[in-house]
Amino acid sequence: LDGKWFVNRGTGQTVLFRGVNVGGGTKLPIGMPSHERNGFWVDYDRKVTFVGRPFPLNEADEHLDRLSQWGFNLLRFVVTWEAIEHQGPGIYDQDYLEYVVEVLKKCKNYKLKVFIDPHQDTWSRQCGGSGHPGWTHPLVGLDPSNFGPTAAAIVQNTYPTPESFPKMIWNTNYQRLAAATLFTLFFAGKHYAPLCIVNGVNIQTYLQSHYFNAIKQVAYRIHDNDLEDSVVIGYDSMNEPNQGYIDIPDITKLSEDDIAFKMGPMPTAYEGMRLASGIPTAVQNWVFAWNGPRKDGTIMLDPEGREAWLSEEALHEACVIFDWKRDPAWTSGCIWDIHGIWDRKSETVIQPEYFAKGQYHKYWIEFLQNYTEAIRSIHTDAIIFVQPPVIEAPPLIPRSLERLAYAPHWYDGLTLVKKKWCSYNVDVVNLNRGKYGTGPLRFLRALRVGEKAIRQCFVDQLQTIQSEGQANVGDYPCVIGEIGIPFDMEQTSKSIHSDSSISTPNSDQNKAMDANMNAIESNLLNCAIWHYMPDNDSFWGDCWNGEDLSILQLE
């Protein structure tokens, strides 16, 4: 590292990384796409395998050679906690770890640098995302089989018509009970859930120690096979972490931020707690417009008596299987009822401001420090790729942390959500930072019309992101860890009547990708495109929540 640049140690040349995520398929076990119900949540999802993700070992040379020939020199290599420790706490999948090492050895042959990405989205597959093991749900007393009817999560595997699963609605799971509860416990369980003691430690300590130890299994293998620095230059901290309920000012209200992502039925934190406990509740419904989310009436949700929390009997069974010993004060049922935030019997709120002023960044920085210590106990010179929550400016990172890279994500949200290359766009990052003032007119001030203005808008947003990293993370390189476009775009009326096949300069996909890459290059940024997935499907795309962002489809 040399200030904000990566430098080739041998030649002294500055290196700009042109990277790609390999790959989104690692979110899913072999043979378990998110649009199929069969096999989902069977035996706590312990008996799954990720060996062969992102691609079979006997095909690795074909893919790595292709990526090298295309000019990529960096891989953001996706692994998941679930892939490593799905069988149960402390039981590591040795076959998967060996597979990862063998792929990384091949990366060396193609002179590809790698940083490891411990990936998650909305906590886990069981609550509509990816990443963390299924056993973390019964650990805290949650029952994924009832997430759908209780609105604790919206999951494509259990959605009535998977082919019509709403675009990007999976992202709202961050705000729903299952993921919000687990993130709160992971980052700040000691503060918010002191009664949650398992095997003699608080749930925060239990979860984080298992996360650290799982990623350390990868680091051990990399170290033992002489892949440090020659291939693997560092580790991402955690993909797109979330604050859960931390810092929510009032559990009875949705965020008043009018650009906060909302789509479909959106329970408040309190309404989510009611629904998870089987109580019918009316919630707001939201739709997505050009200037962000818009309220569209209310919807009555009725769990019909089902609960997102395990019964006493089912909880006992899980504790026996996984050898968990809960403190007697941590009974079955809603964790937040047990902690006196609301009362299930009287259906009343007791402490609406319970999560306010929790200073999420403080908890996240503590996590980052502990994670860095864990990784560097094995890989001494590892670069830590610092990734705060999406869209937010990073907090001030303690200067005691060194050898960092700032690794935020950026997508053109309008194109991503609408799956369409529009003739207008919005400067979302700078709108979020207050550049355009307050009130509804700020949306007009942030509006950009026409392709030239849109391209400059992308440049401006990435310039802001890069500057924030320099100011708050330190004088280190910036790597946009994810950037990309949906390839299943709706065709505009103009492109329908032109030569608009996906591979031509006039295609909407090409215009969108070129605008993205122009913004990267105009700012001399490093990046990793999301993503490369050989088994991308012509109908189901990435086979995950209706997304279709892979730069490759072999069919």
XYZ file of C-alpha atoms in Angstrom:
555
model
C 0.000 0.000 0.000
C 1.168 3.523 -0.823
C -1.412 5.997 0.389
C -4.530 5.550 -1.709
C -2.754 3.306 -4.228
C -1.860 -0.337 -4.541
C 1.742 -0.757 -5.689
C 3.554 -3.688 -7.269
C 6.321 -4.527 -4.786
C 8.681 -5.772 -7.471
C 8.421 -2.911 -9.972
C 7.057 0.003 -7.950
C 4.267 0.408 -10.503
C 0.861 1.582 -9.365
C -1.775 -1.135 -9.810
C -5.405 -0.431 -10.603
C -7.455 -3.505 -9.814
C -10.092 -4.472 -12.330
C -11.889 -7.195 -10.466
C -14.936 -9.404 -10.441
C -16.866 -11.214 -7.731
C -16.571 -15.002 -8.033
C -19.346 -15.526 -7.528
C -22.952 -15.123 -6.509
C -23.616 -18.836 -6.907
C -21.773 -19.371 -3.625
C -24.791 -17.921 -1.842
C -26.550 -21.214 -2.539
C -25.813 -24.852 -1.685
C -25.498 -27.257 -4.586
C -28.938 -28.024 -6.018
C -30.872 -25.518 -3.877
C -31.849 -22.402 -5.861
C -33.975 -19.849 -4.047
C -37.008 -20.515 -6.274
C -37.453 -24.140 -5.156
C -39.178 -25.217 -1.952
C -38.037 -28.836 -1.973
C -35.169 -29.363 0.436
C -35.526 -25.935 2.045
C -35.315 -25.913 5.846
C -34.983 -29.667 6.295
C -33.098 -30.862 9.398
C -32.029 -27.277 10.207
C -30.393 -27.126 6.740
C -27.397 -28.986 8.133
C -26.980 -31.508 5.301
C -26.025 -29.222 2.449
C -22.808 -28.811 0.480
C -21.094 -25.867 -1.169
C -18.286 -27.899 -2.706
C -18.203 -26.744 -6.334
C -19.209 -23.170 -5.588
C -18.432 -20.938 -7.499
C -17.657 -23.629 -10.106
C -16.561 -27.292 -10.136
C -12.844 -27.767 -9.586
C -12.414 -29.593 -12.902
C -13.792 -26.499 -14.683
C -11.794 -23.939 -12.698
C -9.025 -23.554 -15.277
C -11.556 -22.763 -18.000
C -13.135 -19.986 -15.929
C -9.959 -18.521 -14.474
C -8.318 -18.458 -17.898
C -11.369 -16.675 -19.312
C -11.315 -14.067 -16.548
C -7.599 -13.519 -17.014
C -7.987 -13.176 -20.802
C -10.793 -10.652 -20.267
C -8.341 -8.482 -18.354
C -9.381 -9.055 -14.764
C -6.547 -9.053 -12.232
C -8.512 -9.287 -8.954
C -11.123 -11.699 -7.613
C -13.396 -10.917 -4.708
C -13.740 -14.555 -3.715
C -17.082 -15.283 -2.070
C -17.270 -17.677 0.871
C -20.037 -17.969 3.455
C -20.144 -18.842 7.120
C -22.859 -21.361 6.185
C -20.598 -23.124 3.682
C -17.933 -23.561 6.374
C -20.031 -24.388 9.479
C -23.466 -25.549 8.301
C -23.422 -28.874 10.167
C -23.472 -27.277 13.608
C -21.404 -25.052 15.895
C -17.718 -25.941 15.697
C -18.187 -28.562 12.968
C -16.312 -27.397 9.875
C -16.802 -28.733 6.363
C -13.289 -29.941 5.582
C -14.214 -30.912 2.017
C -15.339 -27.353 1.309
C -12.210 -25.840 2.863
C -10.014 -28.147 0.768
C -11.974 -27.201 -2.348
C -11.444 -23.460 -1.669
C -7.699 -23.970 -1.310
C -7.477 -25.926 -4.568
C -9.275 -23.141 -6.475
C -6.983 -20.520 -4.917
C -3.929 -22.536 -5.963
C -5.178 -22.336 -9.536
C -5.633 -18.561 -9.192
C -1.884 -18.350 -8.643
C -1.256 -19.918 -12.054
C -3.194 -17.083 -13.704
C -1.535 -14.325 -11.622
C -4.864 -13.346 -10.106
C -4.917 -11.564 -6.759
C -7.745 -12.430 -4.371
C -9.459 -11.013 -1.343
C -11.808 -13.233 0.622
C -15.415 -12.046 0.994
C -17.369 -13.554 3.931
C -20.704 -12.940 2.269
C -24.171 -12.456 3.690
C -27.436 -10.820 2.634
C -30.213 -10.227 5.197
C -28.427 -12.683 7.494
C -29.171 -16.060 5.855
C -31.005 -18.025 3.185
C -33.645 -18.908 5.765
C -34.692 -15.253 6.051
C -34.536 -14.490 2.353
C -30.848 -13.793 1.809
C -27.664 -15.786 2.156
C -24.585 -16.338 4.260
C -24.978 -17.407 7.865
C -25.780 -20.952 9.060
C -29.322 -22.204 9.513
C -28.610 -23.269 13.102
C -28.311 -19.611 14.147
C -32.114 -19.400 13.957
C -33.025 -22.090 16.511
C -30.077 -20.844 18.572
C -32.011 -17.630 19.262
C -35.377 -19.410 19.282
C -36.609 -18.579 15.767
C -38.615 -20.923 13.522
C -37.934 -20.267 9.788
C -40.857 -22.466 8.750
C -43.204 -19.698 9.942
C -41.351 -16.640 8.632
C -43.699 -16.246 5.662
C -47.092 -16.096 7.404
C -45.701 -13.938 10.230
C -43.887 -11.533 7.840
C -40.688 -12.153 9.824
C -39.052 -12.539 6.397
C -40.130 -12.735 2.762
C -38.471 -15.836 1.301
C -38.672 -16.854 -2.352
C -38.341 -20.564 -1.471
C -41.682 -20.412 0.349
C -43.349 -17.691 -1.753
C -46.650 -18.923 -3.283
C -45.538 -18.115 -6.847
C -41.709 -17.942 -6.961
C -41.694 -16.805 -10.598
C -43.564 -13.609 -9.612
C -41.408 -12.848 -6.568
C -41.303 -9.005 -6.472
C -38.120 -7.362 -7.741
C -35.664 -6.434 -4.981
C -38.189 -7.029 -2.187
C -35.661 -9.397 -0.559
C -33.744 -6.297 0.568
C -36.626 -5.314 2.889
C -35.804 -8.366 5.011
C -33.129 -6.301 6.728
C -35.983 -4.411 8.400
C -38.094 -7.471 9.246
C -38.016 -9.334 12.542
C -35.785 -12.317 11.754
C -32.771 -10.499 10.291
C -33.230 -7.405 12.471
C -33.251 -9.527 15.626
C -30.189 -11.547 14.622
C -28.121 -8.510 13.619
C -29.038 -6.764 16.863
C -27.928 -9.799 18.856
C -24.754 -10.261 16.766
C -23.494 -6.699 17.141
C -24.985 -5.620 20.482
C -26.549 -8.571 22.303
C -24.677 -7.724 25.503
C -26.399 -4.347 25.638
C -29.864 -5.114 24.280
C -30.339 -8.765 25.236
C -28.434 -9.399 28.486
C -30.749 -12.330 29.350
C -29.713 -14.240 26.231
C -27.007 -16.434 27.756
C -26.070 -19.711 26.089
C -23.328 -22.095 27.215
C -22.276 -19.499 29.752
C -21.770 -16.546 27.385
C -23.941 -13.796 25.949
C -25.425 -14.453 22.528
C -23.264 -11.663 21.020
C -20.083 -13.389 22.139
C -21.360 -16.783 20.998
C -22.291 -15.607 17.495
C -19.225 -13.460 16.870
C -16.761 -16.062 18.162
C -18.224 -18.681 15.818
C -18.132 -16.243 12.891
C -14.482 -15.357 13.584
C -13.472 -19.001 14.025
C -15.229 -20.041 10.807
C -13.395 -17.446 8.698
C -10.164 -18.351 10.498
C -10.546 -21.900 9.130
C -10.166 -20.412 5.645
C -7.208 -18.290 6.794
C -5.470 -21.330 8.322
C -5.743 -23.241 5.035
C -4.454 -20.259 3.051
C -1.528 -19.884 5.449
C -0.640 -23.585 5.441
C -0.644 -23.695 1.634
C 1.635 -20.670 1.161
C -1.094 -18.590 -0.512
C -0.753 -15.516 1.715
C 0.107 -12.339 -0.199
C 1.210 -14.278 -3.299
C -2.489 -14.876 -4.055
C -4.692 -13.816 -1.128
C -3.947 -10.206 -0.219
C -6.667 -9.752 2.381
C -10.153 -10.234 3.777
C -13.416 -8.320 3.611
C -14.901 -7.746 7.078
C -18.491 -8.841 6.320
C -20.563 -8.229 3.239
C -23.172 -5.474 3.695
C -23.562 -5.570 7.497
C -26.742 -4.166 8.994
C -27.664 -2.455 12.239
C -30.812 -4.480 12.924
C -32.909 -2.589 15.464
C -29.943 -0.621 16.833
C -30.551 3.164 16.762
C -34.258 2.883 15.887
C -35.711 5.923 17.707
C -39.225 4.466 18.149
C -40.279 0.865 17.509
C -43.844 1.963 16.704
C -42.783 4.011 13.661
C -41.148 3.294 10.337
C -38.063 5.283 9.419
C -38.976 8.857 8.533
C -36.149 8.934 6.013
C -38.066 9.322 2.746
C -35.360 7.584 0.720
C -35.021 4.579 3.053
C -35.857 1.470 1.037
C -39.440 0.283 1.560
C -41.424 -2.087 -0.632
C -44.551 -4.164 -0.114
C -46.015 -4.719 3.386
C -43.681 -2.952 5.837
C -44.273 -3.672 9.548
C -42.724 -1.350 12.101
C -40.405 -3.064 14.568
C -43.289 -3.367 17.041
C -45.726 -4.620 14.395
C -43.121 -7.207 13.403
C -42.921 -8.374 17.015
C -46.729 -8.695 17.153
C -46.900 -10.646 13.911
C -44.068 -12.950 14.960
C -46.106 -13.755 18.068
C -49.164 -14.684 15.976
C -51.162 -11.458 16.401
C -53.056 -10.140 13.321
C -51.816 -6.635 12.537
C -52.487 -3.926 9.936
C -49.271 -2.618 8.322
C -48.374 -0.005 5.742
C -47.891 -1.025 2.113
C -45.242 0.675 -0.042
C -44.454 0.950 -3.751
C -41.311 2.239 -5.494
C -41.504 5.493 -7.506
C -38.891 7.582 -9.333
C -38.196 9.639 -6.210
C -38.057 6.669 -3.885
C -40.579 4.663 -1.846
C -44.194 5.845 -1.594
C -46.884 4.727 0.860
C -49.803 2.931 -0.791
C -52.399 2.268 1.911
C -52.431 -0.463 4.559
C -52.758 -4.249 4.514
C -54.036 -6.561 7.251
C -51.641 -9.433 7.888
C -52.938 -12.463 9.771
C -50.507 -15.209 10.851
C -53.533 -17.382 11.700
C -52.024 -18.339 15.025
C -48.598 -19.281 13.723
C -45.533 -17.809 15.407
C -41.988 -17.106 14.240
C -40.706 -18.303 17.633
C -40.126 -21.950 18.437
C -42.392 -23.665 20.922
C -40.861 -24.783 24.213
C -40.790 -28.361 22.943
C -39.154 -27.519 19.599
C -36.631 -25.281 21.327
C -35.690 -28.049 23.740
C -35.188 -30.445 20.827
C -32.823 -28.007 19.079
C -30.853 -27.419 22.282
C -30.333 -31.160 22.705
C -29.196 -31.611 19.091
C -26.726 -28.711 19.162
C -25.671 -29.064 22.812
C -26.901 -25.625 23.883
C -27.557 -24.826 27.526
C -29.654 -21.704 27.933
C -29.769 -19.628 31.076
C -33.139 -20.293 32.807
C -34.089 -16.615 32.389
C -33.984 -17.022 28.601
C -37.313 -18.743 28.054
C -38.983 -19.563 24.736
C -40.939 -16.911 22.874
C -40.226 -13.378 21.779
C -36.829 -12.163 22.988
C -38.080 -8.579 23.064
C -41.089 -9.513 25.204
C -38.718 -11.231 27.646
C -36.666 -8.039 27.864
C -39.712 -5.914 28.648
C -39.847 -3.870 25.443
C -43.470 -4.863 24.913
C -45.956 -7.148 26.644
C -47.360 -10.060 24.630
C -50.312 -10.699 26.938
C -51.681 -7.149 26.960
C -50.350 -6.338 23.459
C -48.868 -3.045 24.643
C -45.589 -1.233 24.066
C -43.609 -0.602 27.243
C -40.286 0.849 26.009
C -40.723 2.332 22.499
C -37.279 3.995 22.630
C -35.427 0.885 23.846
C -33.096 0.756 20.829
C -32.533 4.510 20.494
C -29.085 6.060 20.775
C -27.316 2.720 20.697
C -24.519 4.068 18.494
C -24.382 1.233 15.992
C -21.051 2.436 14.606
C -19.486 1.897 18.029
C -20.541 -1.765 18.017
C -19.502 -2.228 14.400
C -16.020 -0.759 14.996
C -15.572 -3.057 17.996
C -16.490 -5.973 15.714
C -14.048 -4.733 13.048
C -11.211 -4.505 15.585
C -11.854 -8.010 16.914
C -12.199 -9.430 13.402
C -8.931 -7.819 12.310
C -7.157 -9.274 15.332
C -8.544 -12.727 14.536
C -7.448 -12.661 10.885
C -4.010 -11.211 11.600
C -3.317 -13.820 14.241
C -2.851 -16.042 11.161
C -2.234 -13.792 8.129
C -0.015 -11.102 9.656
C 0.066 -8.698 6.701
C -3.513 -9.214 5.522
C -5.184 -6.111 4.126
C -8.559 -5.686 5.794
C -11.164 -4.505 3.302
C -13.399 -2.295 5.436
C -17.061 -2.405 4.471
C -19.608 -0.347 6.416
C -23.374 -0.543 5.781
C -24.446 0.181 2.194
C -24.957 3.821 1.113
C -23.873 5.192 4.504
C -20.737 7.248 4.990
C -18.158 5.264 6.965
C -17.540 6.117 10.599
C -14.155 7.405 11.699
C -11.945 4.303 11.886
C -9.431 4.222 14.777
C -5.947 5.025 13.472
C -4.659 2.050 15.461
C -6.058 -0.091 12.645
C -3.572 -0.160 9.774
C -3.162 -1.819 6.361
C -6.727 -1.209 5.303
C -8.617 -0.715 2.074
C -11.994 1.005 1.925
C -14.396 -1.393 0.178
C -17.898 0.121 -0.116
C -20.498 -0.992 -2.636
C -22.304 1.144 -5.179
C -25.125 0.343 -7.567
C -27.313 2.575 -9.666
C -30.367 1.869 -7.540
C -32.934 3.054 -10.079
C -31.711 0.626 -12.744
C -31.307 -2.159 -10.197
C -34.845 -1.858 -8.810
C -36.709 -1.015 -12.020
C -34.557 -3.319 -14.201
C -34.652 -0.625 -16.828
C -32.196 1.935 -18.248
C -34.135 5.132 -17.803
C -33.713 8.552 -19.434
C -33.485 10.107 -15.960
C -31.753 9.312 -12.697
C -31.139 10.705 -9.215
C -27.895 11.586 -7.431
C -28.773 9.293 -4.532
C -25.486 9.372 -2.620
C -25.252 13.147 -2.474
C -28.994 13.404 -1.837
C -28.464 11.105 1.139
C -25.561 13.280 2.340
C -27.711 16.443 2.345
C -26.113 18.178 -0.652
C -29.508 19.199 -2.025
C -30.979 20.584 1.175
C -34.229 19.451 2.773
C -37.857 19.070 1.757
C -39.429 17.455 -1.320
C -37.818 19.913 -3.743
C -34.430 18.340 -3.037
C -35.471 15.419 -5.248
C -35.844 17.786 -8.188
C -32.465 19.339 -7.426
C -30.927 15.838 -7.413
C -32.707 14.798 -10.638
C -30.580 14.196 -13.728
C -32.116 13.949 -17.233
C -30.376 12.608 -20.303
C -27.514 10.179 -20.702
C -24.716 12.744 -20.423
C -26.088 14.058 -17.131
C -26.655 10.535 -15.805
C -23.062 9.517 -16.560
C -21.738 12.573 -14.735
C -24.117 11.820 -11.851
C -22.462 8.398 -11.442
C -19.001 10.011 -11.504
C -20.064 12.486 -8.809
C -21.471 9.783 -6.530
C -18.323 7.665 -6.641
C -16.183 10.747 -6.076
C -18.135 11.429 -2.872
C -17.725 7.817 -1.731
C -13.986 7.895 -2.408
C -13.544 11.195 -0.529
C -15.435 9.870 2.489
C -13.100 6.885 2.642
C -10.035 9.101 2.594
C -11.473 11.285 5.362
C -12.841 8.577 7.683
C -11.047 5.301 6.937
C -7.674 6.882 6.228
C -5.181 7.398 3.430
C -5.816 3.989 1.889
C -7.009 2.641 -1.470
C -10.706 2.517 -2.293
C -12.075 -0.644 -3.920
C -15.710 -0.580 -4.972
C -16.388 -4.122 -3.814
C -19.603 -4.487 -5.798
C -20.832 -2.631 -8.864
C -22.929 -4.026 -11.676
C -26.155 -4.064 -13.642
C -29.169 -6.339 -14.133
C -28.965 -8.026 -17.516
C -32.681 -8.904 -17.614
C -33.643 -5.283 -18.242
C -36.965 -4.289 -19.716
C -36.341 -2.894 -23.175
C -37.236 0.758 -23.753
C -39.528 1.624 -26.673
C -36.543 3.201 -28.452
C -34.311 0.174 -28.108
C -37.057 -2.223 -29.190
C -36.944 -0.677 -32.672
C -33.152 -0.712 -33.003
C -30.294 -3.167 -33.029
C -30.594 -3.769 -29.304
C -29.329 -7.300 -28.707
C -27.527 -7.483 -25.403
C -24.039 -7.556 -26.967
C -24.346 -4.452 -29.151
C -23.280 -0.893 -28.271
C -26.903 0.257 -28.512
C -28.250 -2.182 -25.944
C -29.507 -0.758 -22.673
C -27.252 -3.207 -20.833
C -24.178 -1.868 -22.630
C -25.131 1.749 -21.950
C -25.686 1.025 -18.273
C -22.460 -0.955 -17.818
C -20.433 1.645 -19.726
C -21.815 4.416 -17.504
C -20.795 2.399 -14.435
C -17.283 1.701 -15.704
C -16.837 5.304 -16.858
C -17.560 6.420 -13.281
C -14.943 3.972 -11.948
C -12.268 5.040 -14.420
C -12.985 8.766 -14.136
C -12.173 8.492 -10.429
C -9.210 6.093 -10.898
C -10.944 3.632 -8.597
C -10.361 -0.068 -8.090
C -13.455 -2.248 -8.381
C -14.929 -5.740 -8.440
C -17.954 -6.223 -10.708
C -20.853 -8.203 -9.313
C -20.548 -10.975 -10.549
C -19.425 -14.102 -12.497
C -21.707 -17.163 -12.355
C -21.310 -19.855 -15.020
C -24.621 -21.563 -14.172
C -26.670 -18.387 -14.566
C -30.025 -19.521 -15.971
C -31.820 -18.036 -18.984
C -35.111 -17.901 -17.037
C -34.132 -17.748 -13.356
C -31.030 -15.602 -13.820
C -28.732 -15.940 -10.806
C -31.216 -18.430 -9.243
C -31.363 -16.117 -6.230
C -34.300 -13.824 -5.478
C -34.951 -12.956 -9.112
C -31.603 -11.241 -9.664
C -29.747 -11.528 -12.978
C -26.412 -9.718 -12.727
C -23.912 -12.331 -13.904
C -21.603 -11.114 -16.681
C -21.565 -14.685 -18.017
C -24.277 -17.109 -19.079
C -23.052 -20.288 -20.735
C -26.402 -21.557 -22.030
